mmCIF file of C-alpha atoms in Angstrom:
data_model
loop_
_atom_site.group_PDB
_atom_site.id
_atom_site.type_symbol
_atom_site.label_atom_id
_atom_site.label_comp_id
_atom_site.label_asym_id
_atom_site.label_seq_id
_atom_site.Cartn_x
_atom_site.Cartn_y
_atom_site.Cartn_z
ATOM 1 C CA MET E 25 117.530 -0.688 -74.165
ATOM 2 C CA ASN E 26 117.972 3.044 -73.703
ATOM 3 C CA LEU E 27 120.870 5.197 -74.879
ATOM 4 C CA ILE E 28 122.887 4.964 -71.652
ATOM 5 C CA GLU E 29 122.642 1.196 -71.467
ATOM 6 C CA TRP E 30 123.337 0.883 -75.197
ATOM 7 C CA ALA E 31 126.498 3.023 -74.881
ATOM 8 C CA VAL E 32 127.751 1.232 -71.756
ATOM 9 C CA VAL E 33 127.174 -2.212 -73.264
ATOM 10 C CA GLY E 34 128.769 -1.154 -76.564
ATOM 11 C CA VAL E 35 131.906 0.235 -74.907
ATOM 12 C CA CYS E 36 132.257 -2.846 -72.712
ATOM 13 C CA ARG E 37 131.811 -5.267 -75.606
ATOM 14 C CA VAL E 38 134.503 -3.478 -77.625
ATOM 15 C CA LEU E 39 136.874 -3.448 -74.625
ATOM 16 C CA LEU E 40 136.152 -7.105 -73.929
ATOM 17 C CA TRP E 41 136.856 -8.173 -77.509
ATOM 18 C CA ILE E 42 139.976 -6.041 -77.862
ATOM 19 C CA SER E 43 141.517 -7.065 -74.548
ATOM 20 C CA THR E 44 140.708 -10.745 -75.041
ATOM 21 C CA SER E 45 142.051 -10.761 -78.604
ATOM 22 C CA VAL E 46 145.264 -8.918 -77.743
ATOM 23 C CA ILE E 47 145.916 -11.119 -74.705
ATOM 24 C CA PHE E 48 145.314 -14.258 -76.779
ATOM 25 C CA ILE E 49 147.514 -13.130 -79.689
ATOM 26 C CA ILE E 50 150.379 -12.097 -77.414
ATOM 27 C CA LEU E 51 150.279 -15.303 -75.382
ATOM 28 C CA VAL E 52 150.127 -17.486 -78.506
ATOM 29 C CA ALA E 53 152.965 -15.555 -80.185
ATOM 30 C CA ASN E 54 155.102 -15.723 -77.067
ATOM 31 C CA THR E 55 154.458 -19.465 -76.700
ATOM 32 C CA VAL E 56 155.334 -20.116 -80.336
ATOM 33 C CA LEU E 57 158.527 -18.069 -80.009
ATOM 34 C CA ARG E 58 159.484 -19.848 -76.817
ATOM 35 C CA TYR E 59 159.117 -23.317 -78.341
ATOM 36 C CA ALA E 60 160.412 -22.435 -81.822
ATOM 37 C CA THR E 61 163.427 -20.312 -80.909
ATOM 38 C CA GLY E 62 163.941 -20.797 -77.186
ATOM 39 C CA THR E 63 163.430 -17.070 -76.539
ATOM 40 C CA SER E 64 160.420 -14.950 -75.766
ATOM 41 C CA LEU E 65 159.289 -11.353 -75.951
ATOM 42 C CA GLN E 66 160.282 -9.564 -72.758
ATOM 43 C CA TRP E 67 157.176 -7.373 -72.715
ATOM 44 C CA ALA E 68 154.785 -10.250 -73.508
ATOM 45 C CA ASN E 69 154.109 -10.993 -69.831
ATOM 46 C CA GLU E 70 153.430 -7.369 -68.992
ATOM 47 C CA VAL E 71 150.771 -6.579 -71.606
ATOM 48 C CA PRO E 72 148.308 -9.290 -70.473
ATOM 49 C CA GLU E 73 148.779 -8.095 -66.888
ATOM 50 C CA LEU E 74 147.894 -4.561 -67.987
ATOM 51 C CA LEU E 75 144.923 -5.658 -70.095
ATOM 52 C CA PHE E 76 143.442 -8.123 -67.628
ATOM 53 C CA PRO E 77 141.764 -5.429 -65.452
ATOM 54 C CA TRP E 78 140.111 -4.037 -68.603
ATOM 55 C CA LEU E 79 138.852 -7.512 -69.458
ATOM 56 C CA VAL E 80 137.508 -8.083 -65.944
ATOM 57 C CA MET E 81 135.831 -4.669 -65.546
ATOM 58 C CA SER E 82 134.156 -4.881 -68.947
ATOM 59 C CA GLY E 83 132.856 -8.345 -68.024
ATOM 60 C CA VAL E 84 131.594 -7.142 -64.645
ATOM 61 C CA VAL E 85 129.750 -4.209 -66.219
ATOM 62 C CA LEU E 86 128.284 -6.403 -68.983
ATOM 63 C CA ALA E 87 127.075 -8.906 -66.392
ATOM 64 C CA ALA E 88 125.440 -6.056 -64.462
ATOM 65 C CA ALA E 89 123.803 -4.737 -67.631
ATOM 66 C CA HIS E 90 122.338 -8.170 -68.346
ATOM 67 C CA GLY E 91 121.331 -8.843 -64.742
ATOM 68 C CA ALA E 92 123.657 -11.856 -64.590
ATOM 69 C CA HIS E 93 125.129 -11.260 -61.133
ATOM 70 C CA ILE E 94 124.041 -13.456 -58.249
ATOM 71 C CA THR E 95 121.067 -12.036 -56.386
ATOM 72 C CA THR E 96 119.107 -13.014 -53.319
ATOM 73 C CA SER E 97 115.560 -11.897 -53.841
ATOM 74 C CA PHE E 98 113.648 -13.694 -51.091
ATOM 75 C CA LEU E 99 113.184 -10.491 -49.079
ATOM 76 C CA MET E 100 111.999 -8.508 -52.111
ATOM 77 C CA ASP E 101 109.669 -11.346 -53.121
ATOM 78 C CA ALA E 102 108.089 -11.335 -49.654
ATOM 79 C CA MET E 103 107.169 -7.631 -49.888
ATOM 80 C CA PRO E 104 103.890 -6.312 -51.260
ATOM 81 C CA PRO E 105 104.301 -4.947 -54.829
ATOM 82 C CA ALA E 106 104.037 -1.262 -53.882
ATOM 83 C CA LEU E 107 106.632 -1.612 -51.124
ATOM 84 C CA ARG E 108 108.803 -3.735 -53.425
ATOM 85 C CA ARG E 109 108.869 -0.867 -55.908
ATOM 86 C CA TRP E 110 110.042 1.656 -53.294
ATOM 87 C CA ALA E 111 112.583 -0.798 -51.912
ATOM 88 C CA ALA E 112 113.958 -1.330 -55.424
ATOM 89 C CA ILE E 113 114.214 2.412 -56.030
ATOM 90 C CA GLY E 114 115.941 2.963 -52.683
ATOM 91 C CA SER E 115 118.334 0.048 -53.026
ATOM 92 C CA TRP E 116 119.358 1.012 -56.578
ATOM 93 C CA LEU E 117 119.983 4.596 -55.439
ATOM 94 C CA VAL E 118 122.147 3.328 -52.574
ATOM 95 C CA VAL E 119 124.048 1.063 -54.985
ATOM 96 C CA ALA E 120 124.581 3.983 -57.385
ATOM 97 C CA ALA E 121 125.817 6.189 -54.522
ATOM 98 C CA LEU E 122 128.247 3.502 -53.369
ATOM 99 C CA TYR E 123 129.630 2.993 -56.887
ATOM 100 C CA GLY E 124 129.938 6.764 -57.209
ATOM 101 C CA THR E 125 131.810 6.947 -53.911
ATOM 102 C CA LEU E 126 134.191 4.195 -55.007
ATOM 103 C CA ALA E 127 134.737 5.912 -58.365
ATOM 104 C CA ARG E 128 135.534 9.190 -56.599
ATOM 105 C CA ALA E 129 137.979 7.463 -54.234
ATOM 106 C CA THR E 130 139.645 5.763 -57.201
ATOM 107 C CA PHE E 131 139.900 9.103 -58.990
ATOM 108 C CA GLN E 132 141.658 10.576 -55.969
ATOM 109 C CA MET E 133 144.181 7.724 -56.062
ATOM 110 C CA LEU E 134 145.058 8.200 -59.747
ATOM 111 C CA GLU E 135 147.698 10.832 -59.034
ATOM 112 C CA ILE E 136 149.374 8.603 -56.455
ATOM 113 C CA VAL E 137 149.499 5.459 -58.597
ATOM 114 C CA HIS E 138 150.519 7.389 -61.716
ATOM 115 C CA ASP E 139 154.092 7.366 -60.438
ATOM 116 C CA GLU E 140 154.144 3.560 -60.294
ATOM 117 C CA LYS E 141 155.420 2.296 -63.659
ATOM 118 C CA SER E 142 155.454 -1.192 -65.103
ATOM 119 C CA PRO E 143 159.009 -2.587 -65.203
ATOM 120 C CA ILE E 144 159.506 -3.023 -68.953
ATOM 121 C CA LEU E 145 156.988 -0.838 -70.798
ATOM 122 C CA GLN E 146 156.935 1.921 -68.166
ATOM 123 C CA VAL E 147 153.141 2.176 -68.330
ATOM 124 C CA PRO E 148 151.790 4.192 -65.371
ATOM 125 C CA GLY E 149 149.679 2.387 -62.786
ATOM 126 C CA SER E 150 146.971 4.982 -63.267
ATOM 127 C CA LEU E 151 146.004 3.223 -66.510
ATOM 128 C CA THR E 152 144.630 0.182 -64.710
ATOM 129 C CA TYR E 153 143.150 2.283 -61.904
ATOM 130 C CA GLY E 154 141.475 4.402 -64.582
ATOM 131 C CA CYS E 155 139.820 1.318 -65.999
ATOM 132 C CA VAL E 156 138.491 0.399 -62.558
ATOM 133 C CA MET E 157 137.209 3.951 -62.113
ATOM 134 C CA GLY E 158 135.528 3.858 -65.534
ATOM 135 C CA GLY E 159 133.888 0.541 -64.701
ATOM 136 C CA LEU E 160 132.588 1.916 -61.415
ATOM 137 C CA VAL E 161 131.143 4.956 -63.193
ATOM 138 C CA MET E 162 129.406 2.692 -65.717
ATOM 139 C CA LEU E 163 128.056 0.505 -62.896
ATOM 140 C CA ALA E 164 126.727 3.642 -61.173
ATOM 141 C CA LEU E 165 125.014 4.706 -64.412
ATOM 142 C CA LEU E 166 123.421 1.273 -64.769
ATOM 143 C CA ALA E 167 122.229 1.403 -61.144
ATOM 144 C CA LEU E 168 120.679 4.842 -61.745
ATOM 145 C CA LYS E 169 118.984 3.451 -64.854
ATOM 146 C CA SER E 170 117.602 0.559 -62.794
ATOM 147 C CA ALA E 171 116.323 3.012 -60.169
ATOM 148 C CA TRP E 172 114.624 4.999 -62.935
ATOM 149 C CA ASN E 173 113.094 1.819 -64.375
ATOM 150 C CA ALA E 174 111.739 0.903 -60.937
ATOM 151 C CA TRP E 175 110.301 4.416 -60.601
ATOM 152 C CA ALA E 176 108.767 4.486 -64.093
ATOM 153 C CA THR E 177 107.206 1.033 -63.892
ATOM 154 C CA PRO E 178 104.033 0.896 -61.794
ATOM 155 C CA PRO E 179 103.706 -2.107 -59.493
ATOM 156 C CA VAL E 180 101.734 -4.970 -60.990
ATOM 157 C CA ILE E 181 99.499 -6.887 -58.650
ATOM 158 C CA ILE E 182 98.497 -10.266 -59.945
ATOM 159 C CA CYS E 183 94.812 -10.893 -59.479
ATOM 160 C CA TYR E 184 94.199 -14.394 -58.152
ATOM 161 C CA SER E 185 90.428 -14.116 -58.350
ATOM 162 C CA LYS E 186 87.944 -15.375 -60.912
ATOM 163 C CA CYS E 187 88.286 -12.543 -63.447
ATOM 164 C CA ARG E 188 92.038 -13.174 -64.119
ATOM 165 C CA CYS E 189 92.760 -9.529 -64.941
ATOM 166 C CA ALA E 190 96.159 -7.904 -64.416
ATOM 167 C CA CYS E 191 95.375 -5.290 -61.799
ATOM 168 C CA THR E 192 97.693 -2.373 -61.106
ATOM 169 C CA THR E 193 95.839 -1.418 -57.933
ATOM 170 C CA ALA E 194 94.042 -3.747 -55.585
ATOM 171 C CA CYS E 195 93.254 -4.280 -51.960
ATOM 172 C CA ALA E 196 95.586 -6.060 -49.547
ATOM 173 C CA GLN E 197 93.961 -9.404 -50.335
ATOM 174 C CA ALA E 198 94.811 -8.953 -54.067
ATOM 175 C CA ILE E 199 91.163 -8.997 -55.130
ATOM 176 C CA CYS E 200 90.214 -6.458 -57.790
ATOM 177 C CA TRP E 201 86.941 -4.630 -58.214
ATOM 178 C CA ARG E 202 85.978 -6.795 -61.239
ATOM 179 C CA ALA E 203 86.417 -9.937 -59.168
ATOM 180 C CA LEU E 204 84.235 -8.470 -56.420
ATOM 181 C CA ALA E 205 81.547 -7.728 -59.002
ATOM 182 C CA VAL E 206 81.810 -11.269 -60.413
ATOM 183 C CA MET E 207 81.654 -12.842 -56.953
ATOM 184 C CA ASN E 208 78.738 -10.609 -55.881
ATOM 185 C CA SER E 209 76.744 -11.377 -59.027
ATOM 186 C CA SER E 210 77.312 -15.125 -58.748
ATOM 187 C CA SER E 211 76.301 -15.251 -55.084
ATOM 188 C CA SER E 212 72.896 -13.608 -55.675
#
């Protein structure tokens, strides 16, 4: 895990734990008050609503960091390894650009939604939009890291011939030069 991924995962774990704990404590306290005294905290419904986007975005980013989102890989699996590498680089760069575009659009909306305040606590709407923007930036960073990993990792071609070596370059039939030597020596 490199520094960027370590920082993103660390920030998201802290946000996830804090938001989950605060939401849980507030809901439990409000429930106890409601049943014990017949009253409740007026702001207790608003805080979980404000923290829920932080909980969701940190979970989304953590799932992306761990590769836990649903993927369809049949097209990538059908490609030759060298083409698969370039397709991975290209697709991760497109994903990073799209997350960056969404983050920029969200940033441009912050000024507009800042005027919207929550009814009781008067928290500006830009707080939750800021969390979405931060999550999109972190997702873009993770996509760029994945593109870099695809670039830095040479394609591995599995050799299905008699020598059982792990070739990094081979012909289109996935037969390496050692296997050709083994087959040529055994046929003579």
